[in-house]
Amino acid sequence: MSFAQVFKSAPDADGLKGCYRNDALTSLMQHGCNELLAAQSRAEKIEGQVQPTCARELAELAGKGVKPATALADQFCTKELFDGAYTKAVERCDSVELQKLVVEMNFRAARVNASAQTLGIDLDRLSLSVFGNPAYEHFVRELGGFEQVAQEFAMKVGFDMARHQLPALVKESIDAISPETNRIVGSLRAASRNLEMASVKPD
Amino acid sequence: VKIEAFVFYRVRGRNGDKVVLALRDSVDASLRFFDHMTAGLEESAVANPDDVLLTLGTAETFWQDAFASAVLNVLLEAHISLDALESVALVDLMRRREVSVANPDAIKSLAQMFVELRKELIKNRAAFWRALTE
């Protein structure tokens, strides 16, 4: 089994094929890719357009028929070694995912905050009348975007804590949650409680 | 410069200045620079303090700046939803090019450029990994 064969069995766009995660597999390939990019940067200095990126450079290499050195990845390719390396790669990728979600969540909180300020909405006393009022449509949409990322984060934290042995890293991510984010989560909780109370109809 | 996780930086890149996000690698707790939110670890690089030109702040503190906050309001009004890193990079690019915040059309067109760049990135990445196994 070569690494490329393992990679081929990774899920396609529909997620149907194989059981390996692309992010973990590509992370295992990192060494080969980085070596290629370093070799390319030594060989040629390309003047960039707006924001040239690693992926563009990788695609250029692919266009030239260059492939990453798979030797390092191939050495994992006995069943036992691969499983161990793959599990570590999943853990590593999950930790980065978690950190990205915190950053995205804090950014969404900044958007919610800016939108609330423009419309004169007090985030500490989120009135239910905001929802369903066309004047506050933008704000409600921002709040929805925030909620989505916050839920993804909560799921990921739960998953990571149950599965991995990285308490220090999970804690660092939780500590990075901004006061703004906490404030919005708090006001959403209060609003949801009010909504529950309002929806309880007397017999 | 002391590099910290969750902070955006303007750094000297191989092909010009760019905005990156520092995140921690769970393997050895070292910090790595990511130049796109969709970039995986294999596209990130070891964070080198010597490359840092400017510390831009976190996803919260960056937006407390008056100019950044004004740009954010234009994005909100126009329903443009760039991700956390793209949004910071947009503001940083406007500063470097001295684009006025009073020019919403210029902001929208720059934002569209970031959307196109993201599409291209995802396409290129897929092409590379496909080529690998062919």
mmCIF file of C-alpha atoms in Angstrom:
data_model
loop_
_atom_site.group_PDB
_atom_site.id
_atom_site.type_symbol
_atom_site.label_atom_id
_atom_site.label_comp_id
_atom_site.label_asym_id
_atom_site.label_seq_id
_atom_site.Cartn_x
_atom_site.Cartn_y
_atom_site.Cartn_z
ATOM 1 C CA MET A 1 0.000 0.000 0.000
ATOM 2 C CA SER A 2 1.408 3.403 -0.937
ATOM 3 C CA PHE A 3 0.219 6.638 0.575
ATOM 4 C CA ALA A 4 -1.260 7.728 -2.747
ATOM 5 C CA GLN A 5 -3.458 4.623 -2.719
ATOM 6 C CA VAL A 6 -4.666 5.415 0.781
ATOM 7 C CA PHE A 7 -5.342 8.945 -0.332
ATOM 8 C CA LYS A 8 -7.394 7.687 -3.237
ATOM 9 C CA SER A 9 -9.691 5.887 -0.827
ATOM 10 C CA ALA A 10 -10.408 9.160 1.021
ATOM 11 C CA PRO A 11 -13.974 10.437 0.732
ATOM 12 C CA ASP A 12 -14.847 12.258 -2.496
ATOM 13 C CA ALA A 13 -16.943 15.427 -2.666
ATOM 14 C CA ASP A 14 -20.043 13.417 -1.727
ATOM 15 C CA GLY A 15 -18.202 11.865 1.206
ATOM 16 C CA LEU A 16 -19.104 8.387 0.001
ATOM 17 C CA LYS A 17 -15.790 6.701 -0.683
ATOM 18 C CA GLY A 18 -13.541 5.343 2.058
ATOM 19 C CA CYS A 19 -13.407 6.397 5.682
ATOM 20 C CA TYR A 20 -10.370 8.674 5.918
ATOM 21 C CA ARG A 21 -10.590 12.406 6.394
ATOM 22 C CA ASN A 22 -9.006 14.550 3.710
ATOM 23 C CA ASP A 23 -7.656 17.107 6.142
ATOM 24 C CA ALA A 24 -5.850 14.462 8.170
ATOM 25 C CA LEU A 25 -4.440 12.802 5.057
ATOM 26 C CA THR A 26 -3.209 16.055 3.563
ATOM 27 C CA SER A 27 -1.662 16.917 6.902
ATOM 28 C CA LEU A 28 0.230 13.611 6.791
ATOM 29 C CA MET A 29 1.482 14.647 3.356
ATOM 30 C CA GLN A 30 2.684 17.974 4.675
ATOM 31 C CA HIS A 31 6.354 17.167 4.642
ATOM 32 C CA GLY A 32 6.352 16.298 0.955
ATOM 33 C CA CYS A 33 4.404 19.415 0.031
ATOM 34 C CA ASN A 34 6.556 21.765 2.038
ATOM 35 C CA GLU A 35 9.700 20.330 0.513
ATOM 36 C CA LEU A 36 8.258 20.895 -2.938
ATOM 37 C CA LEU A 37 7.314 24.478 -2.202
ATOM 38 C CA ALA A 38 10.704 25.212 -0.693
ATOM 39 C CA ALA A 39 12.407 23.761 -3.773
ATOM 40 C CA GLN A 40 10.183 25.850 -6.021
ATOM 41 C CA SER A 41 10.849 29.066 -4.127
ATOM 42 C CA ARG A 42 14.575 28.463 -4.425
ATOM 43 C CA ALA A 43 14.255 27.780 -8.141
ATOM 44 C CA GLU A 44 12.097 30.730 -9.168
ATOM 45 C CA LYS A 45 10.962 34.028 -7.768
ATOM 46 C CA ILE A 46 7.425 34.732 -8.963
ATOM 47 C CA GLU A 47 6.205 38.312 -8.693
ATOM 48 C CA GLY A 48 2.794 38.070 -7.031
ATOM 49 C CA GLN A 49 -0.523 39.562 -8.066
ATOM 50 C CA VAL A 50 -2.871 40.331 -5.198
ATOM 51 C CA GLN A 51 -2.338 37.607 -2.656
ATOM 52 C CA PRO A 52 -0.599 34.551 -4.020
ATOM 53 C CA THR A 53 -1.158 31.563 -1.855
ATOM 54 C CA CYS A 54 0.244 28.202 -1.158
ATOM 55 C CA ALA A 55 -2.700 26.477 -2.850
ATOM 56 C CA ARG A 56 -2.094 28.356 -6.074
ATOM 57 C CA GLU A 57 1.533 27.329 -6.014
ATOM 58 C CA LEU A 58 0.525 23.738 -5.356
ATOM 59 C CA ALA A 59 -1.835 23.856 -8.310
ATOM 60 C CA GLU A 60 0.921 25.248 -10.514
ATOM 61 C CA LEU A 61 3.111 22.348 -9.480
ATOM 62 C CA ALA A 62 0.320 19.901 -10.224
ATOM 63 C CA GLY A 63 -0.038 21.523 -13.643
ATOM 64 C CA LYS A 64 3.639 20.823 -14.271
ATOM 65 C CA GLY A 65 3.118 17.195 -13.324
ATOM 66 C CA VAL A 66 5.169 17.514 -10.159
ATOM 67 C CA LYS A 67 4.104 15.336 -7.266
ATOM 68 C CA PRO A 68 5.054 15.621 -3.599
ATOM 69 C CA ALA A 69 7.697 13.253 -2.334
ATOM 70 C CA THR A 70 5.568 10.583 -0.745
ATOM 71 C CA ALA A 71 8.453 8.770 0.900
ATOM 72 C CA LEU A 72 7.749 10.151 4.342
ATOM 73 C CA ALA A 73 4.056 9.369 4.124
ATOM 74 C CA ASP A 74 4.779 5.966 2.601
ATOM 75 C CA GLN A 75 6.780 4.918 5.611
ATOM 76 C CA PHE A 76 3.524 5.028 7.627
ATOM 77 C CA CYS A 77 1.861 2.675 5.251
ATOM 78 C CA THR A 78 1.846 -0.531 7.171
ATOM 79 C CA LYS A 79 -1.585 -0.994 8.697
ATOM 80 C CA GLU A 80 -0.493 -0.433 12.318
ATOM 81 C CA LEU A 81 1.791 2.519 11.653
ATOM 82 C CA PHE A 82 -0.745 4.164 9.393
ATOM 83 C CA ASP A 83 -3.569 3.897 11.912
ATOM 84 C CA GLY A 84 -1.398 5.457 14.613
ATOM 85 C CA ALA A 85 -0.170 8.278 12.382
ATOM 86 C CA TYR A 86 -3.668 8.892 11.046
ATOM 87 C CA THR A 87 -5.194 9.128 14.528
ATOM 88 C CA LYS A 88 -2.560 11.691 15.523
ATOM 89 C CA ALA A 89 -3.214 13.663 12.328
ATOM 90 C CA VAL A 90 -6.966 13.741 13.041
ATOM 91 C CA GLU A 91 -6.266 15.046 16.522
ATOM 92 C CA ARG A 92 -3.949 17.705 15.138
ATOM 93 C CA CYS A 93 -6.471 18.827 12.496
ATOM 94 C CA ASP A 94 -9.322 18.896 15.020
ATOM 95 C CA SER A 95 -7.315 21.155 17.269
ATOM 96 C CA VAL A 96 -6.755 23.616 14.405
ATOM 97 C CA GLU A 97 -10.444 23.404 13.435
ATOM 98 C CA LEU A 98 -11.444 24.247 16.995
ATOM 99 C CA GLN A 99 -9.172 27.308 17.046
ATOM 100 C CA LYS A 100 -10.520 28.482 13.691
ATOM 101 C CA LEU A 101 -14.085 28.166 14.986
ATOM 102 C CA VAL A 102 -13.268 30.379 17.993
ATOM 103 C CA VAL A 103 -11.834 33.028 15.681
ATOM 104 C CA GLU A 104 -14.852 32.834 13.363
ATOM 105 C CA MET A 105 -17.272 32.921 16.311
ATOM 106 C CA ASN A 106 -15.582 35.997 17.806
ATOM 107 C CA PHE A 107 -15.694 37.692 14.414
ATOM 108 C CA ARG A 108 -19.398 36.899 14.031
ATOM 109 C CA ALA A 109 -19.928 38.384 17.491
ATOM 110 C CA ALA A 110 -18.192 41.573 16.324
ATOM 111 C CA ARG A 111 -20.604 41.664 13.351
ATOM 112 C CA VAL A 112 -23.643 41.159 15.594
ATOM 113 C CA ASN A 113 -22.386 43.892 17.895
ATOM 114 C CA ALA A 114 -21.819 46.343 15.022
ATOM 115 C CA SER A 115 -25.258 45.600 13.593
ATOM 116 C CA ALA A 116 -26.908 46.081 17.010
ATOM 117 C CA GLN A 117 -25.160 49.409 17.493
ATOM 118 C CA THR A 118 -26.283 50.693 14.088
ATOM 119 C CA LEU A 119 -29.901 49.790 14.835
ATOM 120 C CA GLY A 120 -29.812 50.921 18.476
ATOM 121 C CA ILE A 121 -30.498 47.445 19.825
ATOM 122 C CA ASP A 122 -29.443 46.810 23.431
ATOM 123 C CA LEU A 123 -27.744 43.408 23.413
ATOM 124 C CA ASP A 124 -28.135 43.070 27.179
ATOM 125 C CA ARG A 125 -31.881 43.335 26.898
ATOM 126 C CA LEU A 126 -32.696 41.565 23.680
ATOM 127 C CA SER A 127 -36.426 42.092 23.141
ATOM 128 C CA LEU A 128 -38.436 39.373 21.424
ATOM 129 C CA SER A 129 -40.063 42.080 19.291
ATOM 130 C CA VAL A 130 -36.756 42.251 17.370
ATOM 131 C CA PHE A 131 -37.552 38.897 15.783
ATOM 132 C CA GLY A 132 -40.029 39.090 12.954
ATOM 133 C CA ASN A 133 -39.696 42.872 12.702
ATOM 134 C CA PRO A 134 -38.600 43.727 9.122
ATOM 135 C CA ALA A 135 -36.649 46.749 10.398
ATOM 136 C CA TYR A 136 -34.325 44.380 12.254
ATOM 137 C CA GLU A 137 -33.965 41.802 9.483
ATOM 138 C CA HIS A 138 -30.197 42.412 9.040
ATOM 139 C CA PHE A 139 -29.573 42.039 12.744
ATOM 140 C CA VAL A 140 -31.545 38.804 13.000
ATOM 141 C CA ARG A 141 -29.608 37.400 10.042
ATOM 142 C CA GLU A 142 -26.277 38.264 11.711
ATOM 143 C CA LEU A 143 -27.499 36.662 14.909
ATOM 144 C CA GLY A 144 -28.385 33.515 12.941
ATOM 145 C CA GLY A 145 -24.877 33.384 11.447
ATOM 146 C CA PHE A 146 -23.371 33.754 14.897
ATOM 147 C CA GLU A 147 -25.578 31.044 16.359
ATOM 148 C CA GLN A 148 -24.588 28.616 13.614
ATOM 149 C CA VAL A 149 -20.851 28.995 14.279
ATOM 150 C CA ALA A 150 -21.402 28.917 18.052
ATOM 151 C CA GLN A 151 -23.252 25.613 17.727
ATOM 152 C CA GLU A 152 -20.494 24.149 15.556
ATOM 153 C CA PHE A 153 -17.986 25.206 18.183
ATOM 154 C CA ALA A 154 -20.013 23.670 21.024
ATOM 155 C CA MET A 155 -20.289 20.380 19.123
ATOM 156 C CA LYS A 156 -16.587 20.333 18.350
ATOM 157 C CA VAL A 157 -15.627 21.060 21.953
ATOM 158 C CA GLY A 158 -17.887 18.276 23.179
ATOM 159 C CA PHE A 159 -16.434 15.882 20.622
ATOM 160 C CA ASP A 160 -12.824 16.837 21.317
ATOM 161 C CA MET A 161 -13.195 16.640 25.059
ATOM 162 C CA ALA A 162 -14.744 13.207 24.833
ATOM 163 C CA ARG A 163 -12.287 11.838 22.308
ATOM 164 C CA HIS A 164 -8.911 13.448 22.647
ATOM 165 C CA GLN A 165 -6.303 14.027 25.288
ATOM 166 C CA LEU A 166 -5.718 17.709 24.649
ATOM 167 C CA PRO A 167 -7.232 19.491 27.653
ATOM 168 C CA ALA A 168 -4.671 22.315 27.571
ATOM 169 C CA LEU A 169 -5.415 23.149 23.932
ATOM 170 C CA VAL A 170 -9.181 22.927 24.375
ATOM 171 C CA LYS A 171 -8.875 25.196 27.408
ATOM 172 C CA GLU A 172 -6.808 27.702 25.426
ATOM 173 C CA SER A 173 -9.565 27.808 22.779
ATOM 174 C CA ILE A 174 -12.270 28.294 25.388
ATOM 175 C CA ASP A 175 -10.218 31.057 27.020
ATOM 176 C CA ALA A 176 -9.974 32.786 23.631
ATOM 177 C CA ILE A 177 -13.761 33.251 23.455
ATOM 178 C CA SER A 178 -14.218 37.012 23.468
ATOM 179 C CA PRO A 179 -16.298 38.885 26.087
ATOM 180 C CA GLU A 180 -18.491 40.055 23.169
ATOM 181 C CA THR A 181 -19.226 36.432 22.238
ATOM 182 C CA ASN A 182 -20.068 35.547 25.832
ATOM 183 C CA ARG A 183 -22.353 38.553 26.079
ATOM 184 C CA ILE A 184 -24.292 37.539 22.960
ATOM 185 C CA VAL A 185 -24.592 33.921 24.085
ATOM 186 C CA GLY A 186 -25.935 35.214 27.407
ATOM 187 C CA SER A 187 -28.518 37.462 25.801
ATOM 188 C CA LEU A 188 -29.591 34.692 23.409
ATOM 189 C CA ARG A 189 -30.075 32.416 26.416
ATOM 190 C CA ALA A 190 -32.178 35.055 28.164
ATOM 191 C CA ALA A 191 -34.219 35.706 25.013
ATOM 192 C CA SER A 192 -34.828 32.003 24.536
ATOM 193 C CA ARG A 193 -36.005 31.724 28.167
ATOM 194 C CA ASN A 194 -38.392 34.629 27.611
ATOM 195 C CA LEU A 195 -39.632 32.980 24.445
ATOM 196 C CA GLU A 196 -40.313 29.762 26.316
ATOM 197 C CA MET A 197 -42.191 31.639 29.011
ATOM 198 C CA ALA A 198 -44.186 33.556 26.422
ATOM 199 C CA SER A 199 -45.111 30.387 24.585
ATOM 200 C CA VAL A 200 -46.472 28.623 27.675
ATOM 201 C CA LYS A 201 -50.182 29.176 27.310
ATOM 202 C CA PRO A 202 -52.381 29.150 30.411
ATOM 203 C CA ASP A 203 -54.889 26.272 30.441
ATOM 204 C CA VAL B 1 7.456 40.715 18.296
ATOM 205 C CA LYS B 2 6.022 37.965 20.479
ATOM 206 C CA ILE B 3 3.628 35.900 18.377
ATOM 207 C CA GLU B 4 0.412 34.769 20.062
ATOM 208 C CA ALA B 5 -2.294 32.330 19.053
ATOM 209 C CA PHE B 6 -5.607 33.759 17.734
ATOM 210 C CA VAL B 7 -3.906 36.981 16.587
ATOM 211 C CA PHE B 8 -3.765 38.345 13.025
ATOM 212 C CA TYR B 9 -0.495 39.704 11.651
ATOM 213 C CA ARG B 10 0.667 41.466 8.514
ATOM 214 C CA VAL B 11 3.739 39.540 7.405
ATOM 215 C CA ARG B 12 6.347 39.680 4.702
ATOM 216 C CA GLY B 13 5.492 36.900 2.250
ATOM 217 C CA ARG B 14 7.475 35.336 -0.519
ATOM 218 C CA ASN B 15 5.277 37.184 -3.004
ATOM 219 C CA GLY B 16 4.516 40.364 -1.082
ATOM 220 C CA ASP B 17 2.878 41.363 2.181
ATOM 221 C CA LYS B 18 -0.092 39.365 3.398
ATOM 222 C CA VAL B 19 -2.334 38.882 6.403
ATOM 223 C CA VAL B 20 -2.040 35.677 8.409
ATOM 224 C CA LEU B 21 -3.634 34.151 11.486
ATOM 225 C CA ALA B 22 -1.462 32.490 14.138
ATOM 226 C CA LEU B 23 -2.782 29.189 15.515
ATOM 227 C CA ARG B 24 -1.248 26.574 17.754
ATOM 228 C CA ASP B 25 -0.038 23.199 16.530
ATOM 229 C CA SER B 26 -1.075 20.477 18.966
ATOM 230 C CA VAL B 27 1.989 18.374 18.165
ATOM 231 C CA ASP B 28 4.587 20.585 19.830
ATOM 232 C CA ALA B 29 2.494 23.610 20.942
ATOM 233 C CA SER B 30 4.375 25.765 18.411
ATOM 234 C CA LEU B 31 2.614 28.514 16.461
ATOM 235 C CA ARG B 32 1.893 28.399 12.729
ATOM 236 C CA PHE B 33 0.744 31.067 10.275
ATOM 237 C CA PHE B 34 -2.360 30.377 8.160
ATOM 238 C CA ASP B 35 -3.038 32.667 5.207
ATOM 239 C CA HIS B 36 -6.587 31.475 4.644
ATOM 240 C CA MET B 37 -9.311 30.090 6.902
ATOM 241 C CA THR B 38 -9.793 27.185 4.490
ATOM 242 C CA ALA B 39 -6.080 26.308 4.509
ATOM 243 C CA GLY B 40 -5.123 23.089 6.224
ATOM 244 C CA LEU B 41 -2.035 22.476 8.301
ATOM 245 C CA GLU B 42 -0.055 21.444 5.221
ATOM 246 C CA GLU B 43 -0.508 24.955 3.828
ATOM 247 C CA SER B 44 0.488 26.684 7.042
ATOM 248 C CA ALA B 45 4.034 27.712 7.906
ATOM 249 C CA VAL B 46 6.048 27.897 11.105
ATOM 250 C CA ALA B 47 5.424 31.356 12.573
ATOM 251 C CA ASN B 48 8.592 33.381 12.169
ATOM 252 C CA PRO B 49 8.729 36.598 14.255
ATOM 253 C CA ASP B 50 11.195 38.097 11.762
ATOM 254 C CA ASP B 51 8.495 38.101 9.050
ATOM 255 C CA VAL B 52 6.030 40.133 11.122
ATOM 256 C CA LEU B 53 5.531 43.704 9.904
ATOM 257 C CA LEU B 54 2.496 44.605 12.007
ATOM 258 C CA THR B 55 0.369 43.069 14.764
ATOM 259 C CA LEU B 56 -3.257 43.504 13.741
ATOM 260 C CA GLY B 57 -5.110 42.149 16.785
ATOM 261 C CA THR B 58 -7.663 39.427 17.450
ATOM 262 C CA ALA B 59 -11.028 38.832 15.766
ATOM 263 C CA GLU B 60 -12.450 41.040 18.522
ATOM 264 C CA THR B 61 -9.884 43.789 19.115
ATOM 265 C CA PHE B 62 -9.184 44.417 15.414
ATOM 266 C CA TRP B 63 -12.730 45.758 14.941
ATOM 267 C CA GLN B 64 -12.504 48.258 17.784
ATOM 268 C CA ASP B 65 -10.503 50.537 15.482
ATOM 269 C CA ALA B 66 -12.624 53.317 13.932
ATOM 270 C CA PHE B 67 -11.553 52.674 10.324
ATOM 271 C CA ALA B 68 -12.024 48.889 10.607
ATOM 272 C CA SER B 69 -15.396 49.366 12.246
ATOM 273 C CA ALA B 70 -16.522 51.728 9.451
ATOM 274 C CA VAL B 71 -15.525 49.139 6.826
ATOM 275 C CA LEU B 72 -17.389 46.445 8.761
ATOM 276 C CA ASN B 73 -20.541 48.569 8.652
ATOM 277 C CA VAL B 74 -20.274 48.841 4.860
ATOM 278 C CA LEU B 75 -19.907 45.024 4.643
ATOM 279 C CA LEU B 76 -22.951 44.558 6.879
ATOM 280 C CA GLU B 77 -25.050 46.999 4.893
ATOM 281 C CA ALA B 78 -24.137 45.308 1.607
ATOM 282 C CA HIS B 79 -24.732 41.792 3.053
ATOM 283 C CA ILE B 80 -21.162 40.788 2.247
ATOM 284 C CA SER B 81 -20.053 37.907 4.411
ATOM 285 C CA LEU B 82 -16.330 37.381 4.102
ATOM 286 C CA ASP B 83 -14.803 35.130 6.745
ATOM 287 C CA ALA B 84 -12.793 36.377 9.724
ATOM 288 C CA LEU B 85 -9.406 36.391 7.968
ATOM 289 C CA GLU B 86 -10.672 37.722 4.642
ATOM 290 C CA SER B 87 -12.358 40.615 6.446
ATOM 291 C CA VAL B 88 -9.169 41.586 8.279
ATOM 292 C CA ALA B 89 -7.167 41.225 5.043
ATOM 293 C CA LEU B 90 -9.678 43.464 3.241
ATOM 294 C CA VAL B 91 -9.274 46.258 5.805
ATOM 295 C CA ASP B 92 -5.494 45.866 5.768
ATOM 296 C CA LEU B 93 -5.414 46.032 1.977
ATOM 297 C CA MET B 94 -7.557 49.187 2.054
ATOM 298 C CA ARG B 95 -5.102 50.784 4.468
ATOM 299 C CA ARG B 96 -2.130 49.877 2.304
ATOM 300 C CA ARG B 97 -3.834 51.140 -0.858
ATOM 301 C CA GLU B 98 -5.313 54.151 0.942
ATOM 302 C CA VAL B 99 -8.857 53.296 -0.145
ATOM 303 C CA SER B 100 -11.350 55.618 1.529
ATOM 304 C CA VAL B 101 -14.099 54.155 3.681
ATOM 305 C CA ALA B 102 -16.428 56.664 2.016
ATOM 306 C CA ASN B 103 -16.127 54.682 -1.218
ATOM 307 C CA PRO B 104 -18.494 51.716 -0.745
ATOM 308 C CA ASP B 105 -18.165 50.642 -4.388
ATOM 309 C CA ALA B 106 -14.409 50.193 -4.004
ATOM 310 C CA ILE B 107 -14.982 48.188 -0.815
ATOM 311 C CA LYS B 108 -17.548 45.971 -2.532
ATOM 312 C CA SER B 109 -15.265 45.330 -5.473
ATOM 313 C CA LEU B 110 -12.331 44.434 -3.205
ATOM 314 C CA ALA B 111 -14.625 42.147 -1.214
ATOM 315 C CA GLN B 112 -15.704 40.441 -4.434
ATOM 316 C CA MET B 113 -12.029 39.893 -5.227
ATOM 317 C CA PHE B 114 -11.625 37.987 -1.953
ATOM 318 C CA VAL B 115 -14.668 35.857 -2.790
ATOM 319 C CA GLU B 116 -13.151 34.995 -6.189
ATOM 320 C CA LEU B 117 -9.805 34.235 -4.582
ATOM 321 C CA ARG B 118 -11.469 31.796 -2.179
ATOM 322 C CA LYS B 119 -13.191 29.977 -5.073
ATOM 323 C CA GLU B 120 -9.902 29.752 -6.944
ATOM 324 C CA LEU B 121 -8.092 28.450 -3.864
ATOM 325 C CA ILE B 122 -10.581 25.661 -3.311
ATOM 326 C CA LYS B 123 -10.473 24.708 -6.981
ATOM 327 C CA ASN B 124 -6.660 24.696 -7.062
ATOM 328 C CA ARG B 125 -6.408 22.623 -3.943
ATOM 329 C CA ALA B 126 -8.768 19.998 -5.313
ATOM 330 C CA ALA B 127 -6.786 19.885 -8.578
ATOM 331 C CA PHE B 128 -3.523 19.360 -6.740
ATOM 332 C CA TRP B 129 -4.724 16.490 -4.572
ATOM 333 C CA ARG B 130 -6.437 14.872 -7.549
ATOM 334 C CA ALA B 131 -3.190 15.094 -9.531
ATOM 335 C CA LEU B 132 -1.379 13.442 -6.655
ATOM 336 C CA THR B 133 -3.262 10.191 -6.935
ATOM 337 C CA GLU B 134 -3.543 9.988 -10.694
#
